[in-house]
mmCIF file of C-alpha atoms in Angstrom:
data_model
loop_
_atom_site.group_PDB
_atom_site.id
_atom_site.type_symbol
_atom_site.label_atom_id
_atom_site.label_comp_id
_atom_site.label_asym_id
_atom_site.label_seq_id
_atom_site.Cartn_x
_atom_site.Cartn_y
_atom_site.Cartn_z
ATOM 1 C CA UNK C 30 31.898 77.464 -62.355
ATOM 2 C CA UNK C 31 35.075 79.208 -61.409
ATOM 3 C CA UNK C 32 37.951 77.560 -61.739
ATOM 4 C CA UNK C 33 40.719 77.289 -59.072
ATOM 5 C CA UNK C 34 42.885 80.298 -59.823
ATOM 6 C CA UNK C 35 40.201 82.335 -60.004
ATOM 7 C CA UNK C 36 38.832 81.499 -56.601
ATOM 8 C CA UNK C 37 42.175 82.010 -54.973
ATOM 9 C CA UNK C 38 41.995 85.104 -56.964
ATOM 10 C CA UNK C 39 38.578 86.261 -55.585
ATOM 11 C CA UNK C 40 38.529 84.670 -52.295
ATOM 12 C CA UNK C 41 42.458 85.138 -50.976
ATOM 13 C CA UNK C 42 44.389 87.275 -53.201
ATOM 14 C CA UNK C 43 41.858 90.287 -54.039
ATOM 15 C CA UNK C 44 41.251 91.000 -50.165
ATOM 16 C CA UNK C 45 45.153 91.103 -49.190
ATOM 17 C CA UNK C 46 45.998 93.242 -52.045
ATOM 18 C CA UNK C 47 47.006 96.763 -50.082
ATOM 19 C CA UNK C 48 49.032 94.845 -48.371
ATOM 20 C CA UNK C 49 50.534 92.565 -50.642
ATOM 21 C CA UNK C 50 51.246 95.656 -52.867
ATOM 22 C CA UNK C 51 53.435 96.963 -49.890
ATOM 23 C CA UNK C 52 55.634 94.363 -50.078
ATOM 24 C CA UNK C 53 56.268 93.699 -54.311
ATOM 25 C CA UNK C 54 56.661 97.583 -54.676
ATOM 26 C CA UNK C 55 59.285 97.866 -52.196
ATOM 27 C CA UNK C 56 60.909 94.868 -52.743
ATOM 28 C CA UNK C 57 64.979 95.517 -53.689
ATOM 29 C CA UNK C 58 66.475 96.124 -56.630
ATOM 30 C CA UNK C 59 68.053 92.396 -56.768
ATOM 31 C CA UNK C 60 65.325 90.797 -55.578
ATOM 32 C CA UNK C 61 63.203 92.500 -58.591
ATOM 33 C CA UNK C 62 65.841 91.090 -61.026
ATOM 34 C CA UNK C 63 65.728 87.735 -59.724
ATOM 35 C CA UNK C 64 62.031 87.263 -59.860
ATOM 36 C CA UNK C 65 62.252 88.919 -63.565
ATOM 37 C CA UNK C 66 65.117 86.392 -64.133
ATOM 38 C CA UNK C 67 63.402 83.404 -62.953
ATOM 39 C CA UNK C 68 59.521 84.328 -64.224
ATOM 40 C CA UNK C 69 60.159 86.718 -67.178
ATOM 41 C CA UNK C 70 59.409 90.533 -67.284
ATOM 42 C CA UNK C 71 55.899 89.844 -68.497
ATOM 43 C CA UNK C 72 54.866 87.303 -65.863
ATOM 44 C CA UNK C 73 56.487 89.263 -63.036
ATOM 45 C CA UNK C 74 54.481 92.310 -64.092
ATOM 46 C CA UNK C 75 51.333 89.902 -63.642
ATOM 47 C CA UNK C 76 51.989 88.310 -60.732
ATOM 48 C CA UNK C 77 54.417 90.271 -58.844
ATOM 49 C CA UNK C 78 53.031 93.803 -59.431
ATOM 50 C CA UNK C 79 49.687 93.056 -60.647
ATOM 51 C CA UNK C 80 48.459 90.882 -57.901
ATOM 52 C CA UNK C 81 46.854 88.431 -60.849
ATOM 53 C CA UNK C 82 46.994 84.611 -61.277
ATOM 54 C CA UNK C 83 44.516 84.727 -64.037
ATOM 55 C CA UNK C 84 45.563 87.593 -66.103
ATOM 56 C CA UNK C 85 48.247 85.165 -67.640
ATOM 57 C CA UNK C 86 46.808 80.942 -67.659
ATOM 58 C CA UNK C 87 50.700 80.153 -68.617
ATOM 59 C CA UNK C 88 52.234 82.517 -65.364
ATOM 60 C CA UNK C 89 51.209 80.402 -62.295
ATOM 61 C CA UNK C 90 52.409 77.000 -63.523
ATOM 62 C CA UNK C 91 55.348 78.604 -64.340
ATOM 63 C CA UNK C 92 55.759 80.392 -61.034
ATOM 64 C CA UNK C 93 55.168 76.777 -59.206
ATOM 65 C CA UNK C 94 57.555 75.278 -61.624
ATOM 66 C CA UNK C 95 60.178 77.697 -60.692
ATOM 67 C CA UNK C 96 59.243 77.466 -56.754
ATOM 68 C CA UNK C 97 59.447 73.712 -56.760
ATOM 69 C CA UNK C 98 62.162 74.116 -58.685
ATOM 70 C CA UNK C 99 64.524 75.825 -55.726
ATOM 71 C CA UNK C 100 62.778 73.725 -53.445
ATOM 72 C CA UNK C 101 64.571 71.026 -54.503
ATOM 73 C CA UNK C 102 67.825 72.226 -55.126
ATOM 74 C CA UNK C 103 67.862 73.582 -51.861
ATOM 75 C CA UNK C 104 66.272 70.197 -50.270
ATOM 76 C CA UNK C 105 69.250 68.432 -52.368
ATOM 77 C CA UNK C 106 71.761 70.213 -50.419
ATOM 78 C CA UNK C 107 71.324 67.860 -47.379
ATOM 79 C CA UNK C 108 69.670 64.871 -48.656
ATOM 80 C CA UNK C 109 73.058 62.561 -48.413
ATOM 81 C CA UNK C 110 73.854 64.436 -45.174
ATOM 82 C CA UNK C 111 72.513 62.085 -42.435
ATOM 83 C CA UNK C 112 74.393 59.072 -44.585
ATOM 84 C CA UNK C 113 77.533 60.817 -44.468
ATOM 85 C CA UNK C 114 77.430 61.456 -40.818
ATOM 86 C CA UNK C 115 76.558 58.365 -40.304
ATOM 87 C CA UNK C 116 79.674 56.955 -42.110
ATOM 88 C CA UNK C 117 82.000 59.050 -40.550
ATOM 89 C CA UNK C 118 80.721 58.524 -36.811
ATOM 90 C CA UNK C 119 80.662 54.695 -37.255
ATOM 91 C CA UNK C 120 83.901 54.478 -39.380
ATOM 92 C CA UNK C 121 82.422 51.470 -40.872
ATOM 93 C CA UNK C 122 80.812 51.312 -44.692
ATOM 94 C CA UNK C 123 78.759 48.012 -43.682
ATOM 95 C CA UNK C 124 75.499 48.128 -45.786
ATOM 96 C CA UNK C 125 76.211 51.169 -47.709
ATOM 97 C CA UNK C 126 77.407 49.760 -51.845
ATOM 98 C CA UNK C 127 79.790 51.336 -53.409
ATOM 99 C CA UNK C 128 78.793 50.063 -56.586
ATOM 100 C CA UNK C 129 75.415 51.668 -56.520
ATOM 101 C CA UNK C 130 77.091 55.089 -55.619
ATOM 102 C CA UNK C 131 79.312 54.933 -58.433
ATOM 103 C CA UNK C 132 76.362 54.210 -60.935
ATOM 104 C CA UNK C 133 74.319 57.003 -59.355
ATOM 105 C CA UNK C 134 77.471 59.364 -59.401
ATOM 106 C CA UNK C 135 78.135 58.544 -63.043
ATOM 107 C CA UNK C 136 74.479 58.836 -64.317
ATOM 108 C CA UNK C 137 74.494 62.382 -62.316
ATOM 109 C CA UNK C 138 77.535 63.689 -64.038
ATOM 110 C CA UNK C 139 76.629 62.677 -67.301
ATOM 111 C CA UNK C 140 72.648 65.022 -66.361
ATOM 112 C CA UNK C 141 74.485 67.754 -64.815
ATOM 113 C CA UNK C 142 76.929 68.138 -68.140
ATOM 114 C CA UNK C 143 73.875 67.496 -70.267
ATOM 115 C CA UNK C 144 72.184 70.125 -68.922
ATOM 116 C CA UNK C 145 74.491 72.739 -68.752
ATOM 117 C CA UNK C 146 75.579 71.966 -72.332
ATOM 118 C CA UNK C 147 72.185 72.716 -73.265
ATOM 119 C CA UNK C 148 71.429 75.780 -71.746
ATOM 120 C CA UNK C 149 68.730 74.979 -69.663
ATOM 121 C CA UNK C 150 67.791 76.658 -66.266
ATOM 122 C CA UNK C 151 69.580 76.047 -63.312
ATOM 123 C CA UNK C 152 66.128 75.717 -61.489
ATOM 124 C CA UNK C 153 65.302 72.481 -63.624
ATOM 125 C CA UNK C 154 68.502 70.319 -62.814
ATOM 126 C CA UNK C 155 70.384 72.475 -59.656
ATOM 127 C CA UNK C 156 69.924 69.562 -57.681
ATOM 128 C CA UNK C 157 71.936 67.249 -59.713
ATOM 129 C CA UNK C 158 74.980 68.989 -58.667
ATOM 130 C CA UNK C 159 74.517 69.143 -55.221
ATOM 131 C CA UNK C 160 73.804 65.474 -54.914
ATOM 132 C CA UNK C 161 76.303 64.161 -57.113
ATOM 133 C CA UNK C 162 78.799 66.189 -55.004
ATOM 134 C CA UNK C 163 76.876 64.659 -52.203
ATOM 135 C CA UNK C 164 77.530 60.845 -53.678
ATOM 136 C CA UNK C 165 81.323 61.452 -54.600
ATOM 137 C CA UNK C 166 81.627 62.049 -50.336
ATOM 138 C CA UNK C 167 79.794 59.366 -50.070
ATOM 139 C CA UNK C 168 81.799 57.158 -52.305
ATOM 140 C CA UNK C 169 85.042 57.745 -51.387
ATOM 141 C CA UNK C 170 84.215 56.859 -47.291
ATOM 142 C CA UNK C 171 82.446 54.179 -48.176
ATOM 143 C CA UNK C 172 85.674 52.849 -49.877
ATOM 144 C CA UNK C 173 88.223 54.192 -47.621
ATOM 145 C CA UNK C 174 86.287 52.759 -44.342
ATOM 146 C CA UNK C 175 86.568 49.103 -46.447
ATOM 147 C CA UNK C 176 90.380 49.695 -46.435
ATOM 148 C CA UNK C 177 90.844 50.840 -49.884
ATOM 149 C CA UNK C 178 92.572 53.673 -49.814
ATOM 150 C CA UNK C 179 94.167 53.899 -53.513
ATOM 151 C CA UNK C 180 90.722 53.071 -54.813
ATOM 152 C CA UNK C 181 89.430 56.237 -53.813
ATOM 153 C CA UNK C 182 91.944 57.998 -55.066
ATOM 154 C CA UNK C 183 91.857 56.404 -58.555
ATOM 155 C CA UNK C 184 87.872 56.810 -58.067
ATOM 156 C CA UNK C 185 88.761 60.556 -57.424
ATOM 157 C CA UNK C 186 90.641 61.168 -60.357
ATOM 158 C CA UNK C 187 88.223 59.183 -62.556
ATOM 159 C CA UNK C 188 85.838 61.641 -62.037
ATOM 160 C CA UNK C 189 87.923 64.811 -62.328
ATOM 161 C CA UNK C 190 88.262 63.419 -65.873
ATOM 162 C CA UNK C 191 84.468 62.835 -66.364
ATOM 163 C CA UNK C 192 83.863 66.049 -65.346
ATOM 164 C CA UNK C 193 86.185 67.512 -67.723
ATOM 165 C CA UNK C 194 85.537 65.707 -70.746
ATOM 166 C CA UNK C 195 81.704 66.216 -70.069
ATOM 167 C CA UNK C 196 82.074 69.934 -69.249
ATOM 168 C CA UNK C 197 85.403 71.908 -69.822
ATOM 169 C CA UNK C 198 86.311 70.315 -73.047
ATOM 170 C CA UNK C 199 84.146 71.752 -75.064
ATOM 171 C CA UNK C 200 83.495 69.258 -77.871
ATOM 172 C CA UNK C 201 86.593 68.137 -78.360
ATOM 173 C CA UNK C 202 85.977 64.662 -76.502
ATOM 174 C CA UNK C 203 82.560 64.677 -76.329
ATOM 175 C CA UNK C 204 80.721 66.259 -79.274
ATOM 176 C CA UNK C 205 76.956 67.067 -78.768
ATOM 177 C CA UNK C 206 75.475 63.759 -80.383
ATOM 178 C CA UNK C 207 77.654 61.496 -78.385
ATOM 179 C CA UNK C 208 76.132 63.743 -75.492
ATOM 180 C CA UNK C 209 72.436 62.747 -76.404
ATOM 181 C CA UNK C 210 73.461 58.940 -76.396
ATOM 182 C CA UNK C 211 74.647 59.789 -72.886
ATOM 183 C CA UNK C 212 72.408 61.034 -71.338
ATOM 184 C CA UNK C 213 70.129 58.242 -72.533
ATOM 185 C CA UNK C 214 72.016 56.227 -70.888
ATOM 186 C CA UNK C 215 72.418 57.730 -68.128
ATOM 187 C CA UNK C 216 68.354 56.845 -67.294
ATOM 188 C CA UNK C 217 69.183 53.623 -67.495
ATOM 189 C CA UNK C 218 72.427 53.974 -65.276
ATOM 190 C CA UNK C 219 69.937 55.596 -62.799
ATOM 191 C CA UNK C 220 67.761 52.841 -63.031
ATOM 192 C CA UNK C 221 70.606 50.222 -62.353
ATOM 193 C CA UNK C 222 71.638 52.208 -59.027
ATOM 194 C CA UNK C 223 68.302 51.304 -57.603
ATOM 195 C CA UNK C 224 67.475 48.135 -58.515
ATOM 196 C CA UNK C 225 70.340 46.733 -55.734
ATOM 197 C CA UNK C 226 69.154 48.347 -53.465
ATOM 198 C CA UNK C 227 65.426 47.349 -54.343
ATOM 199 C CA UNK C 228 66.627 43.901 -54.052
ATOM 200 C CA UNK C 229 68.644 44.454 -50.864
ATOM 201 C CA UNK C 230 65.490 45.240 -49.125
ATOM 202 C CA UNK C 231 63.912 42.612 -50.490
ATOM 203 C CA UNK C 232 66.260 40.048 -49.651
ATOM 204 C CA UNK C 233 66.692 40.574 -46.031
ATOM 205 C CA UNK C 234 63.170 41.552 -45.207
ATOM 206 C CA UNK C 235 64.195 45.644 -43.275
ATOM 207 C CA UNK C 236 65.203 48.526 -44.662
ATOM 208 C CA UNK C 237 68.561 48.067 -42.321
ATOM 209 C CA UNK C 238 70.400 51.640 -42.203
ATOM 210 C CA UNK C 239 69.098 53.369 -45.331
ATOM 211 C CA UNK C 240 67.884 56.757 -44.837
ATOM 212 C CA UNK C 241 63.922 57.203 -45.108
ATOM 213 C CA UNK C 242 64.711 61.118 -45.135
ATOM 214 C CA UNK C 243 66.696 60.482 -48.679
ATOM 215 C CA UNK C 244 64.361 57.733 -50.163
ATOM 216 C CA UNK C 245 60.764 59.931 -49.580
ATOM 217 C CA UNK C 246 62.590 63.211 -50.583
ATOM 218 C CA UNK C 247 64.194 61.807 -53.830
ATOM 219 C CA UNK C 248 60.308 60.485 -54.259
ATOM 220 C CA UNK C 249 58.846 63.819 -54.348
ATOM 221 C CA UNK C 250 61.759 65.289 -55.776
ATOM 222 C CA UNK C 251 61.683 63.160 -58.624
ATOM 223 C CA UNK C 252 57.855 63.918 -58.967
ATOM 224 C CA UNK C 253 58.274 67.746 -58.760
ATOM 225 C CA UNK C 254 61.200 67.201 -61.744
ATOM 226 C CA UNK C 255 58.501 65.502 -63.819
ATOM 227 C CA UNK C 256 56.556 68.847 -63.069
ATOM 228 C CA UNK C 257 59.076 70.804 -63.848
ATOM 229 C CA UNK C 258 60.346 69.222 -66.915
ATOM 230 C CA UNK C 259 57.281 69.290 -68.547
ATOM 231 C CA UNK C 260 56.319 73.327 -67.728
ATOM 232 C CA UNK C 261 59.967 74.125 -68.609
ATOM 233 C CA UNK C 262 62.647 71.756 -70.503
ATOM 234 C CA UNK C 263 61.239 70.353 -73.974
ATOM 235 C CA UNK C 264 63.595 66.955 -73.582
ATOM 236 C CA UNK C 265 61.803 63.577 -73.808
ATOM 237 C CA UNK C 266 65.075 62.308 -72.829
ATOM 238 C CA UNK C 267 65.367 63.866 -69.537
ATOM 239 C CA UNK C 268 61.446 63.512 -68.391
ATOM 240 C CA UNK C 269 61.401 59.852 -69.260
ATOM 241 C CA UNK C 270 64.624 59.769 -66.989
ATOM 242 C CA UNK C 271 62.584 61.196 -64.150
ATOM 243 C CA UNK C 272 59.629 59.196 -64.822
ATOM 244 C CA UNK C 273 61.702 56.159 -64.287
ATOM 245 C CA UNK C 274 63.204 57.255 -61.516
ATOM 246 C CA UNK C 275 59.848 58.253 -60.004
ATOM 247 C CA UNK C 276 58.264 54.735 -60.530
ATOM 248 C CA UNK C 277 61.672 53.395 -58.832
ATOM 249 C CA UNK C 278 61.438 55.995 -55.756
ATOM 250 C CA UNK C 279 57.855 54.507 -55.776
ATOM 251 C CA UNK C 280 58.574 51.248 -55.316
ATOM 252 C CA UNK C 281 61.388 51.930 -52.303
ATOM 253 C CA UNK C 282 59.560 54.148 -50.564
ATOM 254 C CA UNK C 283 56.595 51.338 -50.490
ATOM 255 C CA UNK C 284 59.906 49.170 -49.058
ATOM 256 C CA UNK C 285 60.126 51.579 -46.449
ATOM 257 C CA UNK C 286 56.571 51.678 -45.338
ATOM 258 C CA UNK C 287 56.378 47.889 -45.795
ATOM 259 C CA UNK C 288 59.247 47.331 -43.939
ATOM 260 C CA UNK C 289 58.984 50.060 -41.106
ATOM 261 C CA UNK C 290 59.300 48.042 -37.728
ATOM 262 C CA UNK C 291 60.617 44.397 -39.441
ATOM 263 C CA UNK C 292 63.993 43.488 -38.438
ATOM 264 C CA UNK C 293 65.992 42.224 -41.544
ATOM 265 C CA UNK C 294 67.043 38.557 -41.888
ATOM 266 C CA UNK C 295 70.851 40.124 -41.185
ATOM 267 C CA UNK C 296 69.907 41.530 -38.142
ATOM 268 C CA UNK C 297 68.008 38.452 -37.048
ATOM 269 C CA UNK C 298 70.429 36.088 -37.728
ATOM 270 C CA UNK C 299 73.537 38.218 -36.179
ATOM 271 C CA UNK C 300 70.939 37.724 -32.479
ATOM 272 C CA UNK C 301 70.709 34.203 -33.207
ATOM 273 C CA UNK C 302 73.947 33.506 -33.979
ATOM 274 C CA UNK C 303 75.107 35.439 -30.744
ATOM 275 C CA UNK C 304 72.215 33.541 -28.248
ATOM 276 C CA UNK C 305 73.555 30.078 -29.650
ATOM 277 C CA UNK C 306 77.405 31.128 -28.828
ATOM 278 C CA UNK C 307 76.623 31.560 -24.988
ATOM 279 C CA UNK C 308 77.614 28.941 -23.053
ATOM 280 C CA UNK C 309 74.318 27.491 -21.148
ATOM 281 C CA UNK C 310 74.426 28.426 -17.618
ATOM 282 C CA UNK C 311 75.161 25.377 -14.639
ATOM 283 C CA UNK C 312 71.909 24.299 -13.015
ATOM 284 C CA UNK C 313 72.143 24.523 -9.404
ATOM 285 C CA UNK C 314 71.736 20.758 -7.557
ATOM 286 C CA UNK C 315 71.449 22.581 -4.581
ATOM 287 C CA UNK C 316 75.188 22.138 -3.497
ATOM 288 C CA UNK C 317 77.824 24.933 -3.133
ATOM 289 C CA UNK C 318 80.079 24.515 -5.618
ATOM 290 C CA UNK C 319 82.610 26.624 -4.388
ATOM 291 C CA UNK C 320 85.669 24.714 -2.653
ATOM 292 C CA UNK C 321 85.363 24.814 0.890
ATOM 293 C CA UNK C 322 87.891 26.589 2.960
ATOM 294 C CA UNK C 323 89.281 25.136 5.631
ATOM 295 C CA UNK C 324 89.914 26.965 9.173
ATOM 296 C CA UNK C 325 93.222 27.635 10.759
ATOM 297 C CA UNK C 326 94.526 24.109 12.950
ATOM 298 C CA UNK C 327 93.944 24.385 16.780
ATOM 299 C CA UNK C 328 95.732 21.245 17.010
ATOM 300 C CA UNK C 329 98.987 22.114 18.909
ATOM 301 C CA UNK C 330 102.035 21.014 16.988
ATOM 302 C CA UNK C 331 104.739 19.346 19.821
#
């Protein structure tokens, strides 16, 4: 029985191939070098000139790796978007915890540095950047609409020196062990920026204003990174970070389902308390109650 590959091989790839070989021999110079970049010269030649997803069982994984890969990082680019916009059009951070952005910040930093440090593709942990970026915005509106101004700036300048102590300073404060203890933290700092907001949902019954676009693409994007991880970074430490996050993403984006169309408990008491502050309105007895007016005097004053 053929396997998979080989009947996309037979069945889609095999008949398009004049045309297909149009477009990979003419493609430009910098496009070549990317894909030779990204797959390696001898998968490229395979699957890129050759036309074959069989020729090589380790090229196609690796090709979807590295597709899934820039999916994400370009996905990441806008996931904290819609929760920005929302901040700044409302001017309000009601519902939005700073203390779970700051976790998720931190944990990102330490990933981002962790990665880099170690060399390994962009591809694998782009996104990490981009969202952390993303979460610093994020952050500092959610404390400046709460009125705390200095805050944000002394959030600000905490992580300017995160960054540089995890990145730019070679290993003068942070050597490379202290860096593995990191980033094993950092799972569990990931972890701990969930679980609140697990709980939140929980506790008031609705998902109130958090972003369903965020919570079902850091689901599959935390999926894909398991992918990923395992077809290109050899790092328990980082794929048992994404597996907990996964299981996590699993459980919210059940929350979301679950909770779809239910008002939360906030929302319902905020009516109540509103319908019980109207005054009741008078019953009519039938009467006017509006003074009566009284007509100009015809009597004749003598």
């Amino acid at each position: 029985m053929e396997s998979l590959p080989q009947i996309i091989q037979s069945s889609i790839i095999n008949p398009l191939q004049p045309l297909l070989r149009q477009i990979t021999t003419s493609l430009p110079a910098p496009v070549n070098d990317a894909l030779i970049s990204l797959l390696g010269a001898n998968c490229f030649t395979s699957l890129v000139l050759g036309l074959d997803i069989t020729k090589d069982p380790e090229c196609l994984p690796l090709a979807i790796s590295k597709a899934l890969g820039i999916a994400i990082v370009l996905f990441s680019a806008i996931v904290k978007v819609p929760q920005i916009l929302k901040l700044i059009s409302s001017r309000s951070a009601a519902g939005v915890s700073f203390t779970s952005y700051a976790l998720e910040t931190t944990s990102f930093l330490i990933t981002l540095a962790y990665n880099a440090r170690q060399g390994f593709p962009f591809s694998t942990y782009g996104e990490v950047a981009l969202i952390a970026v993303q979460d610093i915005v994020v952050s500092v509106l959610v404390l400046v609409f709460s009125g705390q101004t200095a805050s944000a700036g002394a959030f600000l300048a905490a992580v300017v020196g995160i960054v540089y102590a995890l990145l730019f300073s070679g290993e003068t404060i942070v050597d490379q062990a202290t860096m593995g203890y990191l980033q094993a933290g950092a799972g569990l700092l990931g972890i701990a920026s969930k679980l609140p907001q697990i709980y939140t949902i929980w506790n008031q019954g609705g998902i109130g204003q958090l972003s369903s676009f965020a919570v079902f693409n850091y689901l599959f994007g935390s999926l894909s990174r398991i992918f990923t991880t395992l077809q290109e970074v050899d790092d328990k430490l980082i794929l048992y970070g994404f597996v907990a996050g996964f299981t996590l993403n699993v459980i919210l984006a059940g929350q979301v389902i679950y909770y779809w169309n239910a008002p939360s408990t906030v929302a319902e008491k905020s009516s109540t308390r509103v319908s019980h502050e109207q005054k009741p309105a008078a019953v009519s007895s039938g009467v006017s109650q509006s003074p009566s007016v009284k007509g100009p005097s015809t009597r004749r004053r003598g």
